[in-house]
PDB file of C-alpha atoms in Angstrom:
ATOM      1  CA  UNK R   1      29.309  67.673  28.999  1.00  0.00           C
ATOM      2  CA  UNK R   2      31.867  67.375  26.588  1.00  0.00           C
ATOM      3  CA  UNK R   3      31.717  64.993  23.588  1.00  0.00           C
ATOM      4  CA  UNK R   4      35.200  62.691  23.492  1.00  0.00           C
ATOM      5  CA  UNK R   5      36.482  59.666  21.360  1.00  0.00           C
ATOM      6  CA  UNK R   6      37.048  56.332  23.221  1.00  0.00           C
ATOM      7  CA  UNK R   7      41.065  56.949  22.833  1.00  0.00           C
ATOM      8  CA  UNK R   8      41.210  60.657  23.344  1.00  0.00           C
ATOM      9  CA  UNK R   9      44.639  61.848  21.776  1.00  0.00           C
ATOM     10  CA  UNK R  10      43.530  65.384  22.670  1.00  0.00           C
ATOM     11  CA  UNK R  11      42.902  65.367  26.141  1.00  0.00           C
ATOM     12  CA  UNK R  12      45.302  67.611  27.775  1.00  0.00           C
ATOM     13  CA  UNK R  13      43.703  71.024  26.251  1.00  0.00           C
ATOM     14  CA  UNK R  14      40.445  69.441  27.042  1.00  0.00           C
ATOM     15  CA  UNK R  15      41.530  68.914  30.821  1.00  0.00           C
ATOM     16  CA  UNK R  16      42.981  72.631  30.812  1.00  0.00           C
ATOM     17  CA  UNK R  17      39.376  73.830  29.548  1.00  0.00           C
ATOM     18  CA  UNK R  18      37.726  71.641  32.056  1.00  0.00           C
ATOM     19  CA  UNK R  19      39.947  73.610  35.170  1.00  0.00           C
ATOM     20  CA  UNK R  20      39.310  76.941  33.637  1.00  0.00           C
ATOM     21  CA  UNK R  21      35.822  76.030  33.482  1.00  0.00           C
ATOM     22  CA  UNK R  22      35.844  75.230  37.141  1.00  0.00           C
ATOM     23  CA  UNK R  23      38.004  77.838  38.562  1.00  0.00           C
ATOM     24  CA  UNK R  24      37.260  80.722  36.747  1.00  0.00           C
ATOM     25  CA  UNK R  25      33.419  80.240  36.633  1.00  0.00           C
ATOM     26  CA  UNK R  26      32.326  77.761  38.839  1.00  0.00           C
ATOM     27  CA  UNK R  27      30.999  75.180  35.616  1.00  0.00           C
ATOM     28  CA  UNK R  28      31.529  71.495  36.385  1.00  0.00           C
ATOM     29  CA  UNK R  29      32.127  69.565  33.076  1.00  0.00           C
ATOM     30  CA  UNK R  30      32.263  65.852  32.614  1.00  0.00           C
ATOM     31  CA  UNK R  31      33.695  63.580  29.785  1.00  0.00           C
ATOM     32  CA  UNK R  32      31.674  61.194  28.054  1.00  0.00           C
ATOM     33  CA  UNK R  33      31.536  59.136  24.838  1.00  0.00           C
ATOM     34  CA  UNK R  34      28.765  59.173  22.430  1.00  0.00           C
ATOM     35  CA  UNK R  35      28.298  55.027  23.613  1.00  0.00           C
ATOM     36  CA  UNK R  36      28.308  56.000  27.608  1.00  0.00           C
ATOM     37  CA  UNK R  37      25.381  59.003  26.229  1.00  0.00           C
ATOM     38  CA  UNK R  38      23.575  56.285  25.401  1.00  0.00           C
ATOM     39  CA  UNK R  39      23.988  53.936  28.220  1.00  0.00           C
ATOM     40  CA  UNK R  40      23.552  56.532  30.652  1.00  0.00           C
ATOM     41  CA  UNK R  41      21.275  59.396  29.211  1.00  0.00           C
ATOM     42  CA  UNK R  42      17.421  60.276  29.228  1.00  0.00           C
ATOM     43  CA  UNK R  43      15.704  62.890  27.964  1.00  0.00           C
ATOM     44  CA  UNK R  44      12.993  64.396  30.887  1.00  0.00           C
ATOM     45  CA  UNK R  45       9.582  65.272  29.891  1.00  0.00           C
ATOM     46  CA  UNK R  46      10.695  69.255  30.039  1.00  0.00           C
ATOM     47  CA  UNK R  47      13.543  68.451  27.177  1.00  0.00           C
ATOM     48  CA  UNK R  48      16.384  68.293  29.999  1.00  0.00           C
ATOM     49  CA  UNK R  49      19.320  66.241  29.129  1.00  0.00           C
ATOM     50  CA  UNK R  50      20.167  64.352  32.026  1.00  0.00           C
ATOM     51  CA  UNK R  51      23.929  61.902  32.177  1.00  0.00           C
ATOM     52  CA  UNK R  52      24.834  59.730  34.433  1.00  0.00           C
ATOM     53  CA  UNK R  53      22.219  61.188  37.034  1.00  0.00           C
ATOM     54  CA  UNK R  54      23.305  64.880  36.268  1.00  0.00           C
ATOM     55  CA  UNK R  55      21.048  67.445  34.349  1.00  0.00           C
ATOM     56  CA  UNK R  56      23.580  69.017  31.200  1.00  0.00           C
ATOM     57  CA  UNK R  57      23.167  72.512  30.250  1.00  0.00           C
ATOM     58  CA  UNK R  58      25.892  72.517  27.680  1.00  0.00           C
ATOM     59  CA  UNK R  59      27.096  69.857  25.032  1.00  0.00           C
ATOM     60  CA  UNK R  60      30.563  70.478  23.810  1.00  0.00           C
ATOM     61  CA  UNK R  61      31.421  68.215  20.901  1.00  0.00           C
ATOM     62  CA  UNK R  62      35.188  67.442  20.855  1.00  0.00           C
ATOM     63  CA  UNK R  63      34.261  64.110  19.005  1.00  0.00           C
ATOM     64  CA  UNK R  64      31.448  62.971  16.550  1.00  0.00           C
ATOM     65  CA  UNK R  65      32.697  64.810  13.124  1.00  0.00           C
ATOM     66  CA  UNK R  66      34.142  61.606  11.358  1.00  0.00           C
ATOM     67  CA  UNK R  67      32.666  58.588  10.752  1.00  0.00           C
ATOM     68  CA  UNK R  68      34.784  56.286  12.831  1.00  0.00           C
ATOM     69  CA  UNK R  69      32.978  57.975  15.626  1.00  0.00           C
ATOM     70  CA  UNK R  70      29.893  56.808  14.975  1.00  0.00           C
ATOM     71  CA  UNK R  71      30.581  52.425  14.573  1.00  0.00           C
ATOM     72  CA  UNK R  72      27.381  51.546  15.381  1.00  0.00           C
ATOM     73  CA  UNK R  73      23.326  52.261  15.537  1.00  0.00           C
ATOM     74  CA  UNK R  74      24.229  52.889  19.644  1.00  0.00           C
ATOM     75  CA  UNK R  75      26.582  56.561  18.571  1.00  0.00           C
ATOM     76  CA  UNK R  76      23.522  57.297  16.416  1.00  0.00           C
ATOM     77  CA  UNK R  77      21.112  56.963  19.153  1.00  0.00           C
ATOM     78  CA  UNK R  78      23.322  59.307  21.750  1.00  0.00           C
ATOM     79  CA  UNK R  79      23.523  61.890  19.332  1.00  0.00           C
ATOM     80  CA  UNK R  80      19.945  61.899  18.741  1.00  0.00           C
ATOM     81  CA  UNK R  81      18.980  61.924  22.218  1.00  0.00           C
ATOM     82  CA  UNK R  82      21.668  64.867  22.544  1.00  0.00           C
ATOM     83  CA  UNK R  83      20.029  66.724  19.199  1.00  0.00           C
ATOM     84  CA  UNK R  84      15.916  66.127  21.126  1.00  0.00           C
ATOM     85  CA  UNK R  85      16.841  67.098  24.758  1.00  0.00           C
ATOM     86  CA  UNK R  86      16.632  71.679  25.307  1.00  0.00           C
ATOM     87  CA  UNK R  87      20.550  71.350  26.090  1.00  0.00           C
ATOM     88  CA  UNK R  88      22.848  74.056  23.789  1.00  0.00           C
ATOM     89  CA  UNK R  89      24.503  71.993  21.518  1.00  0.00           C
ATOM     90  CA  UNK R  90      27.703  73.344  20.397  1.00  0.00           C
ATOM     91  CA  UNK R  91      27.731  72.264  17.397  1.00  0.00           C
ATOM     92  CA  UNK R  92      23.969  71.600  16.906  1.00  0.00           C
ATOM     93  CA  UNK R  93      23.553  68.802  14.172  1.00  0.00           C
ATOM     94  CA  UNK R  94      22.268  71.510  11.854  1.00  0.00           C
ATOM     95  CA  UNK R  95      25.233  74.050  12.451  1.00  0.00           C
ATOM     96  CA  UNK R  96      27.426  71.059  11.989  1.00  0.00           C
ATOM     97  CA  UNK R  97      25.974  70.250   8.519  1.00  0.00           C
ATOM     98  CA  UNK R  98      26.862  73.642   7.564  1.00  0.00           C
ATOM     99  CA  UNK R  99      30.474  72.933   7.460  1.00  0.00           C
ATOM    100  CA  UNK R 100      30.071  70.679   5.189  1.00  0.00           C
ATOM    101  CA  UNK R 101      31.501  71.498   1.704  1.00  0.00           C
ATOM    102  CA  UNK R 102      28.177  70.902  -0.001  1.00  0.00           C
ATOM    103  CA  UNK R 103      26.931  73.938   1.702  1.00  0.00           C
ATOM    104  CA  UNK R 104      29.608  75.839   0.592  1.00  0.00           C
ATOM    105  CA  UNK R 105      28.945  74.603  -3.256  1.00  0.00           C
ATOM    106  CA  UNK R 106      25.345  75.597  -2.745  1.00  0.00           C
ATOM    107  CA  UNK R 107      26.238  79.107  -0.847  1.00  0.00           C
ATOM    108  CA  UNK R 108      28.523  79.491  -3.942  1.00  0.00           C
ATOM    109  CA  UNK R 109      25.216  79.474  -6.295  1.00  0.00           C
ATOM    110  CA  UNK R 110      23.954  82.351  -7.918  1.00  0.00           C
ATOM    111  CA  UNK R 111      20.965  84.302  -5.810  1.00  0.00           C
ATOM    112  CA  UNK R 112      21.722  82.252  -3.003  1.00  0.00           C
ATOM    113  CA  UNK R 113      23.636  84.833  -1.098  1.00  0.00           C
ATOM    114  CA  UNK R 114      20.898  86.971  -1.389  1.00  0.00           C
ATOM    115  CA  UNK R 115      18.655  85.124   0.826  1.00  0.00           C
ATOM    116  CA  UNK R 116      21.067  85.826   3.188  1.00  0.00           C
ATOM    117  CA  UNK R 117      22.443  89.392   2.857  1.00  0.00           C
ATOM    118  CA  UNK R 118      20.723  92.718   1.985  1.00  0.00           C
ATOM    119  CA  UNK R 119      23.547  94.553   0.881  1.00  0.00           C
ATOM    120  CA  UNK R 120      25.229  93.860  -2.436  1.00  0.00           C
ATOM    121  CA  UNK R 121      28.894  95.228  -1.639  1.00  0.00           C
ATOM    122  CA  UNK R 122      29.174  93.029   0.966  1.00  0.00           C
ATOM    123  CA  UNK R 123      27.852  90.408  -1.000  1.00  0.00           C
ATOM    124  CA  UNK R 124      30.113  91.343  -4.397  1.00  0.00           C
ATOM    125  CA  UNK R 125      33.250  91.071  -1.580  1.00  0.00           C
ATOM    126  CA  UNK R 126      32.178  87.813  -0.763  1.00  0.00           C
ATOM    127  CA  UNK R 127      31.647  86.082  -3.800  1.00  0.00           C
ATOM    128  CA  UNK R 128      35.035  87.635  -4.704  1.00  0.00           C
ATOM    129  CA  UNK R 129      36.193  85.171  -1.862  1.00  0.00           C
ATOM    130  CA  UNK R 130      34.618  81.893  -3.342  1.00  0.00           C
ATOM    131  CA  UNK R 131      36.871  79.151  -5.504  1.00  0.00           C
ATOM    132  CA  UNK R 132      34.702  77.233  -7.851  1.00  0.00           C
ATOM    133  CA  UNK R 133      32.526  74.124  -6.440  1.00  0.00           C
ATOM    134  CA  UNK R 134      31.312  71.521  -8.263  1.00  0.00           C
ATOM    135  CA  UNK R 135      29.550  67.923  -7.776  1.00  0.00           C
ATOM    136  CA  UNK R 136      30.543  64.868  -8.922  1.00  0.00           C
ATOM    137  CA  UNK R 137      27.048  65.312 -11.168  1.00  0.00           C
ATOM    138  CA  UNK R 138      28.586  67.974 -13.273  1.00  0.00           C
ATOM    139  CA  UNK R 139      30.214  65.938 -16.173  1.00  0.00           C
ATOM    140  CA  UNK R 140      31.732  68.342 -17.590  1.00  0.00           C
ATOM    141  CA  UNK R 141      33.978  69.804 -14.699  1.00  0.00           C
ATOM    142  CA  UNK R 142      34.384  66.370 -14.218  1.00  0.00           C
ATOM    143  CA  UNK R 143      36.262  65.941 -17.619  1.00  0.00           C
ATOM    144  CA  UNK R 144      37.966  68.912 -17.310  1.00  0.00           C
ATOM    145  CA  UNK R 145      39.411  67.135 -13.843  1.00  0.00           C
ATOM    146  CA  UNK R 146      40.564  63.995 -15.218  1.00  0.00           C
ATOM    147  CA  UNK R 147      42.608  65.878 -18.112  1.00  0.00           C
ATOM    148  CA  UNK R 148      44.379  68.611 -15.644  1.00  0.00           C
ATOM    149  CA  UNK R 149      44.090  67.062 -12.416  1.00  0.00           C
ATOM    150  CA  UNK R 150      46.438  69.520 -10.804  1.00  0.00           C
ATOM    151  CA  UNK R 151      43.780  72.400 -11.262  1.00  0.00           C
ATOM    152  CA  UNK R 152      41.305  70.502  -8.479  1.00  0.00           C
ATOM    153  CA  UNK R 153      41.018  69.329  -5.253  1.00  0.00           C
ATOM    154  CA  UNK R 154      38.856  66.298  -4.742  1.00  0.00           C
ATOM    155  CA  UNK R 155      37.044  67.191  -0.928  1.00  0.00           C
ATOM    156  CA  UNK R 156      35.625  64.338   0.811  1.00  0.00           C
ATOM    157  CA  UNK R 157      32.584  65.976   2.680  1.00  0.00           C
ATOM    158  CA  UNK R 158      34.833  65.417   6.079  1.00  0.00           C
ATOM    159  CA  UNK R 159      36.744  67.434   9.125  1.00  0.00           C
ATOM    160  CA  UNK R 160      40.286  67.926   9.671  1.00  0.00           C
ATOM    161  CA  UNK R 161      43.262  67.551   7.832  1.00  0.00           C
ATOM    162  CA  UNK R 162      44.277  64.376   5.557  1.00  0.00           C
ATOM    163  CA  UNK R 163      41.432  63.908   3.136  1.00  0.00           C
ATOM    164  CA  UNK R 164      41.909  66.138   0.274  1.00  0.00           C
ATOM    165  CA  UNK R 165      42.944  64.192  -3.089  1.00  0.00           C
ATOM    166  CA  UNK R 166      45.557  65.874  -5.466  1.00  0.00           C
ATOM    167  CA  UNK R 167      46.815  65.078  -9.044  1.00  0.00           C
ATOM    168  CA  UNK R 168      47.323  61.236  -9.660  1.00  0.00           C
ATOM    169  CA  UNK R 169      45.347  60.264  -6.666  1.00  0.00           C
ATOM    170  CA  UNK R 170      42.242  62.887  -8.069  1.00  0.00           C
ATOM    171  CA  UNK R 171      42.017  61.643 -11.505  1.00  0.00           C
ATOM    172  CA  UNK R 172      41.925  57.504 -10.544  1.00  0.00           C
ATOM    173  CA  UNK R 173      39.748  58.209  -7.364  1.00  0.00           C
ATOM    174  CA  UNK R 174      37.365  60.022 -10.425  1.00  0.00           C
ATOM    175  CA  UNK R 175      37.483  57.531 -12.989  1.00  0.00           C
ATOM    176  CA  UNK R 176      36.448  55.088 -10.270  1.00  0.00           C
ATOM    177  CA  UNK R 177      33.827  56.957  -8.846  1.00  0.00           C
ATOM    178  CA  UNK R 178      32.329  57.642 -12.568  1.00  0.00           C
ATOM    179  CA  UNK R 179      32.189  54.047 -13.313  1.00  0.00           C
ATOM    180  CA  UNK R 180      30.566  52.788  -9.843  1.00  0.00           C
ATOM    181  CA  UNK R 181      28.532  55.884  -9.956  1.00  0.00           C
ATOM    182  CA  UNK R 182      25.549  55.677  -7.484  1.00  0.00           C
ATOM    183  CA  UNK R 183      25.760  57.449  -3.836  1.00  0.00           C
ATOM    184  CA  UNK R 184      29.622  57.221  -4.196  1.00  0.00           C
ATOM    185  CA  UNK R 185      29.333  60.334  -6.166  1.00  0.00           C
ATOM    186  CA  UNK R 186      27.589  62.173  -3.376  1.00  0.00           C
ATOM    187  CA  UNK R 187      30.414  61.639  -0.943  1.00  0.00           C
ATOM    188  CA  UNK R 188      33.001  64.314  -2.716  1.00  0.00           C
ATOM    189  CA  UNK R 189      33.134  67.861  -3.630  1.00  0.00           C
ATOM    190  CA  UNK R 190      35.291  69.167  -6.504  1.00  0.00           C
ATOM    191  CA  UNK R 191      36.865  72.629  -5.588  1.00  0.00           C
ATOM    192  CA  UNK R 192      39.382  74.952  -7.644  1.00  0.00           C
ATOM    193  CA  UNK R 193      42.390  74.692  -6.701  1.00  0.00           C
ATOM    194  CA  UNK R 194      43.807  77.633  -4.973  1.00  0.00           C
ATOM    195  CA  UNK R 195      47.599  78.595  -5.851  1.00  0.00           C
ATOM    196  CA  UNK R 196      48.272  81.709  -3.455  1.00  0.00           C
ATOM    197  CA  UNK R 197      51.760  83.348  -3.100  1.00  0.00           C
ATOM    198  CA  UNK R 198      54.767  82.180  -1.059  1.00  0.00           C
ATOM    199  CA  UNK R 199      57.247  83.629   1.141  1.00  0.00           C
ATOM    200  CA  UNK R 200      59.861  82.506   2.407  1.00  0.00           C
ATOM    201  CA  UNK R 201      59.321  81.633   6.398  1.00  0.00           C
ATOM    202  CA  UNK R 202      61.768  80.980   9.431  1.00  0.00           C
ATOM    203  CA  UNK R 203      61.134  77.468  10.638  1.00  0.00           C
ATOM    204  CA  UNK R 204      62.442  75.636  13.866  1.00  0.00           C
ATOM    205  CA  UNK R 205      61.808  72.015  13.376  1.00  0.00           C
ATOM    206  CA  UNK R 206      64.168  69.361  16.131  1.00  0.00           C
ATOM    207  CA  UNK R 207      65.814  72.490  17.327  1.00  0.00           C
ATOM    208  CA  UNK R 208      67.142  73.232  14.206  1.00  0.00           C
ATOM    209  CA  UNK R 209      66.289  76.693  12.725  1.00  0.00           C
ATOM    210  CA  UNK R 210      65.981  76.679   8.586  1.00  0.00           C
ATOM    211  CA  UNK R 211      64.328  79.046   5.977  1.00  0.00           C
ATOM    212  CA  UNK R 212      61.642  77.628   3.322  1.00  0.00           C
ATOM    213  CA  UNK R 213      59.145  78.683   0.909  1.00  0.00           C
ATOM    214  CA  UNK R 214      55.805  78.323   2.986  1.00  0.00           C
ATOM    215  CA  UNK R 215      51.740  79.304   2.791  1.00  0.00           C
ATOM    216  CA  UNK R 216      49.384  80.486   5.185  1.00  0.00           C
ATOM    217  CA  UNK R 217      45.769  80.211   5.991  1.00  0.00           C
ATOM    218  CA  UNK R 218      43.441  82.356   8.114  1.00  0.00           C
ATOM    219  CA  UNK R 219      40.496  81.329   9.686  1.00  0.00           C
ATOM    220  CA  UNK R 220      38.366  83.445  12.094  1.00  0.00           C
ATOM    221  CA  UNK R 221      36.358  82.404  14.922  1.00  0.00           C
ATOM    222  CA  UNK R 222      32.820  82.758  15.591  1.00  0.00           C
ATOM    223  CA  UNK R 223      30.677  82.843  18.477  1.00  0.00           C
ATOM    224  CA  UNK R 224      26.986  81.703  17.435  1.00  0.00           C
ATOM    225  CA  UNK R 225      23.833  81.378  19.595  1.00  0.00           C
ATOM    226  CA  UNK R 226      20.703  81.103  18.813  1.00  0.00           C
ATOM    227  CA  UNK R 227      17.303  80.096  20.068  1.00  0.00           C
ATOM    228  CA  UNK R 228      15.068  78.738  17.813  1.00  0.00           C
ATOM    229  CA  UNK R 229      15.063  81.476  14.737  1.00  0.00           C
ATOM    230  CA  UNK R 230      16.021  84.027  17.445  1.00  0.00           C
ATOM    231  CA  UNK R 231      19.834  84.909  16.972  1.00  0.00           C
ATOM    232  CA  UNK R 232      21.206  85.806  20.809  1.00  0.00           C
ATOM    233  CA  UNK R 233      24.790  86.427  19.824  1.00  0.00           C
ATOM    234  CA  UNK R 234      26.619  86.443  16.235  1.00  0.00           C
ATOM    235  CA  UNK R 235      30.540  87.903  16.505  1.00  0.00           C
ATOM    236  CA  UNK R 236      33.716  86.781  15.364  1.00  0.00           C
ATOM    237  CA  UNK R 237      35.847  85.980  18.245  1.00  0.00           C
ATOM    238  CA  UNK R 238      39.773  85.872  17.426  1.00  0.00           C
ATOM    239  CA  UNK R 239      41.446  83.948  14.801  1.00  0.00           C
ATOM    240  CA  UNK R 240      43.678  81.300  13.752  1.00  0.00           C
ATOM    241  CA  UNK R 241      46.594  81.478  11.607  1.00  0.00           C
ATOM    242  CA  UNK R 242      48.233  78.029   9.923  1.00  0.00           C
ATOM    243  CA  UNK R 243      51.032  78.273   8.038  1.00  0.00           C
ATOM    244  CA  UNK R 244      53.159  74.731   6.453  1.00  0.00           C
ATOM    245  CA  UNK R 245      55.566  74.866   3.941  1.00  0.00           C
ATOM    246  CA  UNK R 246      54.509  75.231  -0.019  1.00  0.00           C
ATOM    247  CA  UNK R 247      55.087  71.778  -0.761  1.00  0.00           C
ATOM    248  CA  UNK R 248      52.789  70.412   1.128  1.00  0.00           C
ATOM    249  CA  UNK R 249      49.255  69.819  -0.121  1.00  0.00           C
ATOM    250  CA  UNK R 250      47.694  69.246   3.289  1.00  0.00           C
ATOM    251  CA  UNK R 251      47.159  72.196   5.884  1.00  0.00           C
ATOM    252  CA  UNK R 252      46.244  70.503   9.019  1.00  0.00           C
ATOM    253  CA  UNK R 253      48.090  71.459  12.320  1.00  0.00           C
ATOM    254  CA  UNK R 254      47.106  68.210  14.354  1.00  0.00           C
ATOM    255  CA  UNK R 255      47.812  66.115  11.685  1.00  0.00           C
ATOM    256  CA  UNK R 256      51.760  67.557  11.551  1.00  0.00           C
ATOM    257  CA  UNK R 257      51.281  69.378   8.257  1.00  0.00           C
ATOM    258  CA  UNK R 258      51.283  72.981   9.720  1.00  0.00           C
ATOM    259  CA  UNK R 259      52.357  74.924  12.171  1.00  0.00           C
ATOM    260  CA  UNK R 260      50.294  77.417  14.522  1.00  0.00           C
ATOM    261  CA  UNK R 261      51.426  81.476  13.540  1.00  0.00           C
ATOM    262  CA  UNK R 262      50.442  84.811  14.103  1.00  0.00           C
ATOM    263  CA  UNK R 263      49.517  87.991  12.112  1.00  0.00           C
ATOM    264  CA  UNK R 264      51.485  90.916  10.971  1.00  0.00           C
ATOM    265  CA  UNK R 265      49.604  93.445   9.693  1.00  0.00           C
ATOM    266  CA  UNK R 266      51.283  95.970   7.559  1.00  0.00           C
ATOM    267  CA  UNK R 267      50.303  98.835   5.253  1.00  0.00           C
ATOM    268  CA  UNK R 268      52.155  97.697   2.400  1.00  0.00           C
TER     269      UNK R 268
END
């Protein structure tokens, strides 16, 4: 079963899945909102998920990561039915969670890695990775953002593209948040800035082919299972390259910020 929104804008690569699915494996799939979950779904007394008369195996969430997913108390049932019934949730609510950038400002703590990882080069290496991350609680980082703006990102604890709060827009968005305090404060993550090199890129935008200064980002894919505390499979899977022009503070490719690239790898 996969997860949609109401208006799906995304439904063509979701419809190519859904063939590939079928022809390639023999897995039927159907499309359902969080709302029709609800309307339509039961959980059986051995934990199977069953929709629409049809028991699920598989929960694919292509919707259910911002909060205009979830209007009312009737979203929040479905995806607690979903999270109770012994169907693999992809994400479950708890691997979901983890994306969050609060667990990225705790993971960022010191001896927190360690509960993790055994082996302290691979643990220097990734705190090497980390920007700093800070809550809203910390008043002094929060200073320090209010008088150079520009060296922060304000992170809404939020998926996709379109969030993030730069310069002007950081500073008021903190001085209002300061003076409301309360769970406001909770809702945002301050991050370090990151200010990595540019090159300059060939880009084809209306058929027209022009050279500018642009960025990249790589993120690698994952392939997680796990039952219970039992970890079946744990591998990276492929990757995905974004790259938008330097200018832009936003990154995302569905949002029409960035374009989708590919990897060069050189021994320079």
């Amino acid at each position: 079963m996969m997860i949609v929104q109401a208006e799906e804008r995304n439904m063509y690569d979701q419809y190519w899945l859904i063939n590939h699915l079928k022809e390639s494996h023999g897995v039927m799939t159907i499309r359902k909102t969080l709302a029709q979950v609800e309307a339509e779904g039961l959980v059986l007394p051995n934990g199977t998920l069953v929709v629409d008369g049809r028991p699920v195996a598989v929960v694919y969430f292509r919707a259910g990561y911002a909060p205009t997913d979830y209007p009312s108390e009737v979203e929040w049932s479905a995806r607690l039915l979903i999270e109770q019934s012994s169907a693999i949730k992809c994400p479950s609510i708890s691997y979901h969670l983890v994306g969050t950038k609060k667990i990225q400002q705790e993971l960022a703590k010191p001896s927190v890695l360690e509960r993790f990882l055994d082996n302290e080069e691979d643990i220097a290496k990734l705190r090497k990775c980390f920007a700093g991350l800070w809550s809203l609680d910390n008043e002094e980082i929060v200073k320090s953002a209010i008088e150079k703006p520009d060296l922060f990102v304000l992170k809404p604890q939020r998926e996709g593209g379109g969030n993030n709060l730069y310069g002007h827009d950081l500073r008021e968005t903190l001085i209002r948040l300061k003076n409301e305090q309360g769970e406001a404060l909770a809702a945002y993550i301050l991050m370090q800035r990151i200010f990595p090199r540019a090159s300059l890129t060939q880009l084809v935008q209306g058929g027209v082919c022009f050279e500018e200064l642009s960025i990249s980002e790589l993120g690698i894919f994952g392939s997680y299972l796990r039952n219970k505390d039992k970890v079946v499979i744990n591998n990276q899977c492929g990757y995905l390259m974004r790259t938008k022009v330097s200018s832009s503070n936003e990154g995302g490719v569905a949002a029409g910020f960035a374009v989708l690239d590919s990897i060069l790898l050189t021994d320079e």
